[in-house]
Tab-separated table of N, CA and C in Angstrom:
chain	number	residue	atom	x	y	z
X	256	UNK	N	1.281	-27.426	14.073
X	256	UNK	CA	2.425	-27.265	13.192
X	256	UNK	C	3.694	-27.314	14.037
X	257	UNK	N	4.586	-27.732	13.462
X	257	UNK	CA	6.281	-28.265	14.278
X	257	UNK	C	6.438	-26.689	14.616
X	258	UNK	N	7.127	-26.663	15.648
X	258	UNK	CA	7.764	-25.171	15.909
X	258	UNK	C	9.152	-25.102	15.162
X	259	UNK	N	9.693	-25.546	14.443
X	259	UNK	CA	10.753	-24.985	13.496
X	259	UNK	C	10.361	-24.846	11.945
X	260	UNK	N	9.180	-25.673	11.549
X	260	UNK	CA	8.532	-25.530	10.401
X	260	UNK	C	7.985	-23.986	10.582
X	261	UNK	N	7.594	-23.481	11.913
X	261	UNK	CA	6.885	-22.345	12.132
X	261	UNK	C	8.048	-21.041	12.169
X	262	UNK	N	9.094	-21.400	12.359
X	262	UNK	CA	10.186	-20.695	12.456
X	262	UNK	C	10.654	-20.428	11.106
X	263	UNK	N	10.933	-21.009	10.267
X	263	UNK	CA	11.354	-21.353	9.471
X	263	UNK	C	10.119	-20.457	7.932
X	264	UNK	N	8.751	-20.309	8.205
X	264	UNK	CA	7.797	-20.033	7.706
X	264	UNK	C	8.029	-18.682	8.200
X	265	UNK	N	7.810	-18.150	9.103
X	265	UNK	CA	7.980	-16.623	9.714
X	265	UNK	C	9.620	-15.962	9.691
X	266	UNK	N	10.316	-16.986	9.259
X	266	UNK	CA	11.841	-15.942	9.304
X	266	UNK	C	12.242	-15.844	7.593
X	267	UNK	N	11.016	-16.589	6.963
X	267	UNK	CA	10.722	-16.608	5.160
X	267	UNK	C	10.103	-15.348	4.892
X	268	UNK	N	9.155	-15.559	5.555
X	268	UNK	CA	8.396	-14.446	5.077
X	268	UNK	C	8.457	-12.693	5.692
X	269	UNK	N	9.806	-12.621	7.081
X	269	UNK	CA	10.239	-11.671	7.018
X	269	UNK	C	11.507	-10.890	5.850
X	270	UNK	N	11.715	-12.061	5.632
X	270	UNK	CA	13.327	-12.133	4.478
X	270	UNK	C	12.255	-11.303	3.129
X	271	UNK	N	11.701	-12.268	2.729
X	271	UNK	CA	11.067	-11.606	1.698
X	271	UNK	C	10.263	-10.382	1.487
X	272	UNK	N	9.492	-10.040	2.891
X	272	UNK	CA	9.326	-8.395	3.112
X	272	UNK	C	10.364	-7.807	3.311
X	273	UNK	N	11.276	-8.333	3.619
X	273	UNK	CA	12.390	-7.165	3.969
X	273	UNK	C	13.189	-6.645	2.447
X	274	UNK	N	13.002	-7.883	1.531
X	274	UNK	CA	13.577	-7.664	0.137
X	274	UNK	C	12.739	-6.696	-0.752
X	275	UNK	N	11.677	-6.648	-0.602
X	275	UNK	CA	10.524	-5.800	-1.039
X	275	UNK	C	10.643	-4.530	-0.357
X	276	UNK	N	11.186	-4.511	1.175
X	276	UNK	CA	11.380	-2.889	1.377
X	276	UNK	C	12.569	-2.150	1.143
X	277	UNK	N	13.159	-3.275	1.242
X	277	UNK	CA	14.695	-2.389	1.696
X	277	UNK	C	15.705	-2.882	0.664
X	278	UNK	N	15.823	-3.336	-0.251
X	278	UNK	CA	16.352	-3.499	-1.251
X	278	UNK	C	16.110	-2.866	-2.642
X	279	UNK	N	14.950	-2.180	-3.021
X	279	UNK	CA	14.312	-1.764	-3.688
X	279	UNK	C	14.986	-0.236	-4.410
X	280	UNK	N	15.937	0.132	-3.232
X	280	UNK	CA	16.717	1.608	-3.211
X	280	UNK	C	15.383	2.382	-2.475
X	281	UNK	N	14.650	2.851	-3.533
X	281	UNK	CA	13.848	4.297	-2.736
X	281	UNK	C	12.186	3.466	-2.217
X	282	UNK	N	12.374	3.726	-1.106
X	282	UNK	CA	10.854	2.981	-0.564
X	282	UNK	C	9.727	3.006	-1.583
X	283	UNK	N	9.445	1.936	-1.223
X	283	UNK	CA	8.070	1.461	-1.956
X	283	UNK	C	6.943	2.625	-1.941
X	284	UNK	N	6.870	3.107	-0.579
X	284	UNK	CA	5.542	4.030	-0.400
X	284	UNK	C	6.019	5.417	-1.202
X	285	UNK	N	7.102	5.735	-1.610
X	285	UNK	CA	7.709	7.162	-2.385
X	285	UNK	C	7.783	6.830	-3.816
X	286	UNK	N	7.804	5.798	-3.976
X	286	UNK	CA	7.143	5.204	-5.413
X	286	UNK	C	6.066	5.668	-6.215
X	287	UNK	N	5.525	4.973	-4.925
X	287	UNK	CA	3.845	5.164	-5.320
X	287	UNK	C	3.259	6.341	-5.796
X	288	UNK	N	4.103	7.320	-4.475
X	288	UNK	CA	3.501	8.863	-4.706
X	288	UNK	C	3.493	9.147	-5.609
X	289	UNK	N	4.836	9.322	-6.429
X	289	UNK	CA	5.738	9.528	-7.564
X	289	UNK	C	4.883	9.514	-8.572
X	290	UNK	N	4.538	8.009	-8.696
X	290	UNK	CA	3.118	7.502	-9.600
X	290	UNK	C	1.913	8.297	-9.743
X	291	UNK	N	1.751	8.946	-8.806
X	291	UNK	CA	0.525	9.464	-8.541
X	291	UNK	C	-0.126	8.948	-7.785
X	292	UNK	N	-0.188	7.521	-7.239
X	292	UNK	CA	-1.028	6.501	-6.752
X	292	UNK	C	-1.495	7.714	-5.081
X	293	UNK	N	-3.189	7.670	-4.570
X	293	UNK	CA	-3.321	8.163	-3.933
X	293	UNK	C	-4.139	7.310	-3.018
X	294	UNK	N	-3.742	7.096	-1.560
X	294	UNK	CA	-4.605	5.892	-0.524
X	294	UNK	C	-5.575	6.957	-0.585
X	295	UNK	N	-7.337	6.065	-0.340
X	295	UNK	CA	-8.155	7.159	0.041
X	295	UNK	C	-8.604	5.736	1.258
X	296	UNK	N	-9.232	6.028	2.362
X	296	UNK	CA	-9.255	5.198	3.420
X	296	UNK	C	-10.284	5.795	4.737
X	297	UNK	N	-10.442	5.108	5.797
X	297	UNK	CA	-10.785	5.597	7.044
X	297	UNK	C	-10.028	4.857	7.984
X	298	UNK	N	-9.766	5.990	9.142
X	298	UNK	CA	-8.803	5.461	10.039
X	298	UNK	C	-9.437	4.478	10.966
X	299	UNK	N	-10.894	4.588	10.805
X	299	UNK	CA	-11.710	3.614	11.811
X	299	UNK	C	-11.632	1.430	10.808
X	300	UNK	N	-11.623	1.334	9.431
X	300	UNK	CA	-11.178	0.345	9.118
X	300	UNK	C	-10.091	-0.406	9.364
X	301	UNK	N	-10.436	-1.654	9.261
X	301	UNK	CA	-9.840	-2.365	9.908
X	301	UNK	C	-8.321	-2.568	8.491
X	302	UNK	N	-8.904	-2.456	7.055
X	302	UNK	CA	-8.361	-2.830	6.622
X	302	UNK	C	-7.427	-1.280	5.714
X	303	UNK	N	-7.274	-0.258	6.173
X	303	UNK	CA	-6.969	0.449	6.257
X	303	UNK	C	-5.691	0.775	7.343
X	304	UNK	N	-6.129	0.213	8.265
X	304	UNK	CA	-5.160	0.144	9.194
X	304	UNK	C	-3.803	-1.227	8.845
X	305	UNK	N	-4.785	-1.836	8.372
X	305	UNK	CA	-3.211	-3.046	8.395
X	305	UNK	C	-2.710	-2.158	6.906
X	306	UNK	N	-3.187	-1.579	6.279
X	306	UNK	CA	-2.448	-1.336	4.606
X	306	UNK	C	-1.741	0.120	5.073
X	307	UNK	N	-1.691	0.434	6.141
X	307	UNK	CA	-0.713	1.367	6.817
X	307	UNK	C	0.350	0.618	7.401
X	308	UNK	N	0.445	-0.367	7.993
X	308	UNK	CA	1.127	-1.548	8.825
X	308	UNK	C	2.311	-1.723	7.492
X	309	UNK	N	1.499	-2.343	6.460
X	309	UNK	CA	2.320	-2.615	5.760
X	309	UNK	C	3.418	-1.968	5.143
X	310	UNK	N	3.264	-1.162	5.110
X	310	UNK	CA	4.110	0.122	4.801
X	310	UNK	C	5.007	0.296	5.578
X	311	UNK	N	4.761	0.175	7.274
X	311	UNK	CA	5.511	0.267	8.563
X	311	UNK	C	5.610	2.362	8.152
X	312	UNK	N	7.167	2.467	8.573
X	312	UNK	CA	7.312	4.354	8.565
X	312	UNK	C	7.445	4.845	7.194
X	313	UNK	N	7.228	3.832	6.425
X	313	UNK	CA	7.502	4.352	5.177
X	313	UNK	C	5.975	5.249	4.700
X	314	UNK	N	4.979	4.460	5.648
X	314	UNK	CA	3.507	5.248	5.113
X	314	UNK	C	3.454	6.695	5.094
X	315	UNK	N	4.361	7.350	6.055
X	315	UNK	CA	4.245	9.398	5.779
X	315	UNK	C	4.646	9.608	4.195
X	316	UNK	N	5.017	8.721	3.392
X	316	UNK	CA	5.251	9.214	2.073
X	316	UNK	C	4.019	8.645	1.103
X	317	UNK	N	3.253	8.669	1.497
X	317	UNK	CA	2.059	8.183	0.922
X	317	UNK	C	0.779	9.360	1.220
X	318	UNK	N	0.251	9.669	-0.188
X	318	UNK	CA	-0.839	10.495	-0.050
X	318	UNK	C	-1.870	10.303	-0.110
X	319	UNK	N	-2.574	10.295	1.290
X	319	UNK	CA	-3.761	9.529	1.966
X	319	UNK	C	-4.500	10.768	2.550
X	320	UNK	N	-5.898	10.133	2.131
X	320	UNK	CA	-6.913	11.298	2.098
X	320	UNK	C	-7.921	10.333	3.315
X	321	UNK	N	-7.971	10.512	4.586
X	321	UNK	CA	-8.746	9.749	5.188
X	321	UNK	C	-10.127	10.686	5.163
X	322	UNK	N	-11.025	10.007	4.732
X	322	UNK	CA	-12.542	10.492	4.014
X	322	UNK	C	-13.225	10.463	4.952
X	323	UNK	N	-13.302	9.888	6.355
X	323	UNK	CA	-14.325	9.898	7.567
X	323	UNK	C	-13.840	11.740	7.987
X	324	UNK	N	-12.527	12.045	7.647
X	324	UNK	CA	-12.458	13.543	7.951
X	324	UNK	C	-12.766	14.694	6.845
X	325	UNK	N	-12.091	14.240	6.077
X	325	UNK	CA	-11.929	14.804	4.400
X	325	UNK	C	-13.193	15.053	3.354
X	326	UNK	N	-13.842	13.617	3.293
X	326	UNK	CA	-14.639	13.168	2.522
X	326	UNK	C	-13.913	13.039	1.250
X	327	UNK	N	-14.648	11.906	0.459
X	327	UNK	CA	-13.977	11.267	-1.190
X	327	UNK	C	-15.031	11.485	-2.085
X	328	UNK	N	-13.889	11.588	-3.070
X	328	UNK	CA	-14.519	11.679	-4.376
X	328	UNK	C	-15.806	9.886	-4.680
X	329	UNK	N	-16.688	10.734	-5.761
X	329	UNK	CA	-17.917	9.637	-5.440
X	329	UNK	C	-17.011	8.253	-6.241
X	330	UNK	N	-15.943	8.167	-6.624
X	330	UNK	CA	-15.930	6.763	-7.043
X	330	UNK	C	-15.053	5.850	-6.527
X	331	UNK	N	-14.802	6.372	-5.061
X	331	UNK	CA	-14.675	5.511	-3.852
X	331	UNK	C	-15.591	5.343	-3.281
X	332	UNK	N	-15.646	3.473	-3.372
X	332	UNK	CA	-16.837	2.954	-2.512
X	332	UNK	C	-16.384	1.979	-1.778
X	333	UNK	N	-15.208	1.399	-1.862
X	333	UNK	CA	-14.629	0.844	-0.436
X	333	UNK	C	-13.348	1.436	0.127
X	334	UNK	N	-13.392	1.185	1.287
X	334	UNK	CA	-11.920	1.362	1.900
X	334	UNK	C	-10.961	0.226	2.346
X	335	UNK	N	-9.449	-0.085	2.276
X	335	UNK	CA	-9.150	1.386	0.872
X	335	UNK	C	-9.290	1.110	-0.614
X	336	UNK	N	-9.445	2.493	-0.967
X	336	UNK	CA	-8.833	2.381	-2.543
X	336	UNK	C	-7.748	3.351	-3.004
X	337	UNK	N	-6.974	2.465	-3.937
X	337	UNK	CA	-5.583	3.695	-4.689
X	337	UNK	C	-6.385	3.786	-5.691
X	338	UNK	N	-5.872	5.389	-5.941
X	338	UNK	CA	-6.250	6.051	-7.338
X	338	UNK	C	-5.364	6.551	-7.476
X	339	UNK	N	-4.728	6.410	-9.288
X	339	UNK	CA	-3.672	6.664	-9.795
X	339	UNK	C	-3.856	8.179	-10.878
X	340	UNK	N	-3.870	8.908	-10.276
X	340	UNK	CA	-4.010	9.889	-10.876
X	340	UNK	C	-2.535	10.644	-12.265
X	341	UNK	N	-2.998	11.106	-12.963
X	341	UNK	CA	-1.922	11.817	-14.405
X	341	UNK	C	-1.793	13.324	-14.068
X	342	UNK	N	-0.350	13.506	-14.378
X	342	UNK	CA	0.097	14.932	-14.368
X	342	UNK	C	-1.322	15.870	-13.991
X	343	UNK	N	-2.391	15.772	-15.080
X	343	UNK	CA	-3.427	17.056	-14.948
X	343	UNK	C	-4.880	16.455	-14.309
X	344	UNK	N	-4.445	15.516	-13.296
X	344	UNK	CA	-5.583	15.154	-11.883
X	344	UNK	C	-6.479	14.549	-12.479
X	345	UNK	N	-6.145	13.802	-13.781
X	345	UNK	CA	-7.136	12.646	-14.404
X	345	UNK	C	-7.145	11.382	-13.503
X	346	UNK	N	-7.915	10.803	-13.572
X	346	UNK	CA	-7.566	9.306	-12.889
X	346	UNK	C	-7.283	8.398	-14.021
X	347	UNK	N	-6.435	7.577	-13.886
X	347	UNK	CA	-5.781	6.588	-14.873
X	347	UNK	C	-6.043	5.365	-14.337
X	348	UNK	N	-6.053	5.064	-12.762
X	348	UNK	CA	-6.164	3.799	-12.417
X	348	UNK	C	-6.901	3.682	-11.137
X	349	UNK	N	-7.895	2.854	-10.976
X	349	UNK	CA	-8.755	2.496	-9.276
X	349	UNK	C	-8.064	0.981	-9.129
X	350	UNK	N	-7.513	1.353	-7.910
X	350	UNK	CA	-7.481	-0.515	-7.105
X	350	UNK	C	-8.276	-0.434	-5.793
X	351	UNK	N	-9.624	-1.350	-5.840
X	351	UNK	CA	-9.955	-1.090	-4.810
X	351	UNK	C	-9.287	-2.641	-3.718
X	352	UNK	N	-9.814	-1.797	-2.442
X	352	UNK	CA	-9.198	-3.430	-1.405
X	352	UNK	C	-8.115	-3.187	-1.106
X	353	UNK	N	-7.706	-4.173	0.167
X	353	UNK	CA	-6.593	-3.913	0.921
X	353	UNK	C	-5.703	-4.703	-0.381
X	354	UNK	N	-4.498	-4.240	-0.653
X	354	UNK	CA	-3.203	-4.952	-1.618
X	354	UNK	C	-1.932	-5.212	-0.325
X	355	UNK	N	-1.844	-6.517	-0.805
X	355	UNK	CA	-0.729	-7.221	-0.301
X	355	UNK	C	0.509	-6.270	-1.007
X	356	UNK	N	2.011	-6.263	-0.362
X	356	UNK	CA	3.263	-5.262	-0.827
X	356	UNK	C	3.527	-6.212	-1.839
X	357	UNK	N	2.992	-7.029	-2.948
X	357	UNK	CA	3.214	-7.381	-3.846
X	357	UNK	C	2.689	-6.803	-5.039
X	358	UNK	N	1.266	-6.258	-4.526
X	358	UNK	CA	0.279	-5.814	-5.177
X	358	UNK	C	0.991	-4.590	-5.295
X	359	UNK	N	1.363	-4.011	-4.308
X	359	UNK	CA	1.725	-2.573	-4.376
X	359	UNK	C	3.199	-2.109	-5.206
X	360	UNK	N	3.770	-3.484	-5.575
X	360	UNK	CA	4.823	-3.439	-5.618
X	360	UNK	C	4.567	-3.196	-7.563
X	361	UNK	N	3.749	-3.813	-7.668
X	361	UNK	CA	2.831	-3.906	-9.110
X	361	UNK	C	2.466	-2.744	-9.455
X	362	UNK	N	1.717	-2.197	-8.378
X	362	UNK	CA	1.377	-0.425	-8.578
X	362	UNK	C	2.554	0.203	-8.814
X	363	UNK	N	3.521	-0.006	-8.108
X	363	UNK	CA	4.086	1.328	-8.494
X	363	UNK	C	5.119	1.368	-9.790
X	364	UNK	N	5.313	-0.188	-10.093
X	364	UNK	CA	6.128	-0.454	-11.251
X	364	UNK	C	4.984	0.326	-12.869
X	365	UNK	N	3.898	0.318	-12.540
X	365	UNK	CA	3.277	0.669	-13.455
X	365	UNK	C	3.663	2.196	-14.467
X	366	UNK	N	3.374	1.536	-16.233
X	366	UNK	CA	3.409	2.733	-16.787
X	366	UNK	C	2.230	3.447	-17.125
């Protein structure tokens, strides 16, 4: 691939994460909380680790239950999964799998 096509591809797709974080007003990951949305995960996955990445410092506002320490409720069966829990600790919503900040961006717009 041309090295300015490659430039040009990577200074796109920082623009557009950056519009998804930082334009948004209140971070994406304080959203979520808000929502209820809860990471359940292990710190030893691979894909656990990048769905922290994605977040960058915004992830301390995210309520993450890492289950290799914790242990999860039985209807987590991959890592990760969000569970969207209601005012009185119902679950309303499972996403399992790593979500792209588009996906997440979906979560937290949710009613």
């Amino acid at each position: 691939m041309d090295r300015r096509l490659t430039s040009v591809l990577v200074i796109s797709i920082v623009l557009v994460l950056s519009s998804l974080l930082l334009f948004r007003g209140e971070p994406l990951a304080k959203r979520l909380t808000e929502k209820g949305w809860v990471m359940y995960g292990a710190h030893y996955v691979t894909d656990c680790n990048i769905q922290q990445s994605l977040l960058g410092e915004d992830f301390v506002y995210i309520e993450y239950v890492d289950c290799s320490k914790h242990g999860c409720p039985a209807m987590v069966k991959v890592y990760p999964t969000w569970v969207r829990y209601g005012p009185n600790g119902t679950v309303i919503k499972i996403s399992e799998g790593l979500q792209s900040l588009e996906g997440l961006e979906r979560l937290a717009r949710e009613d």
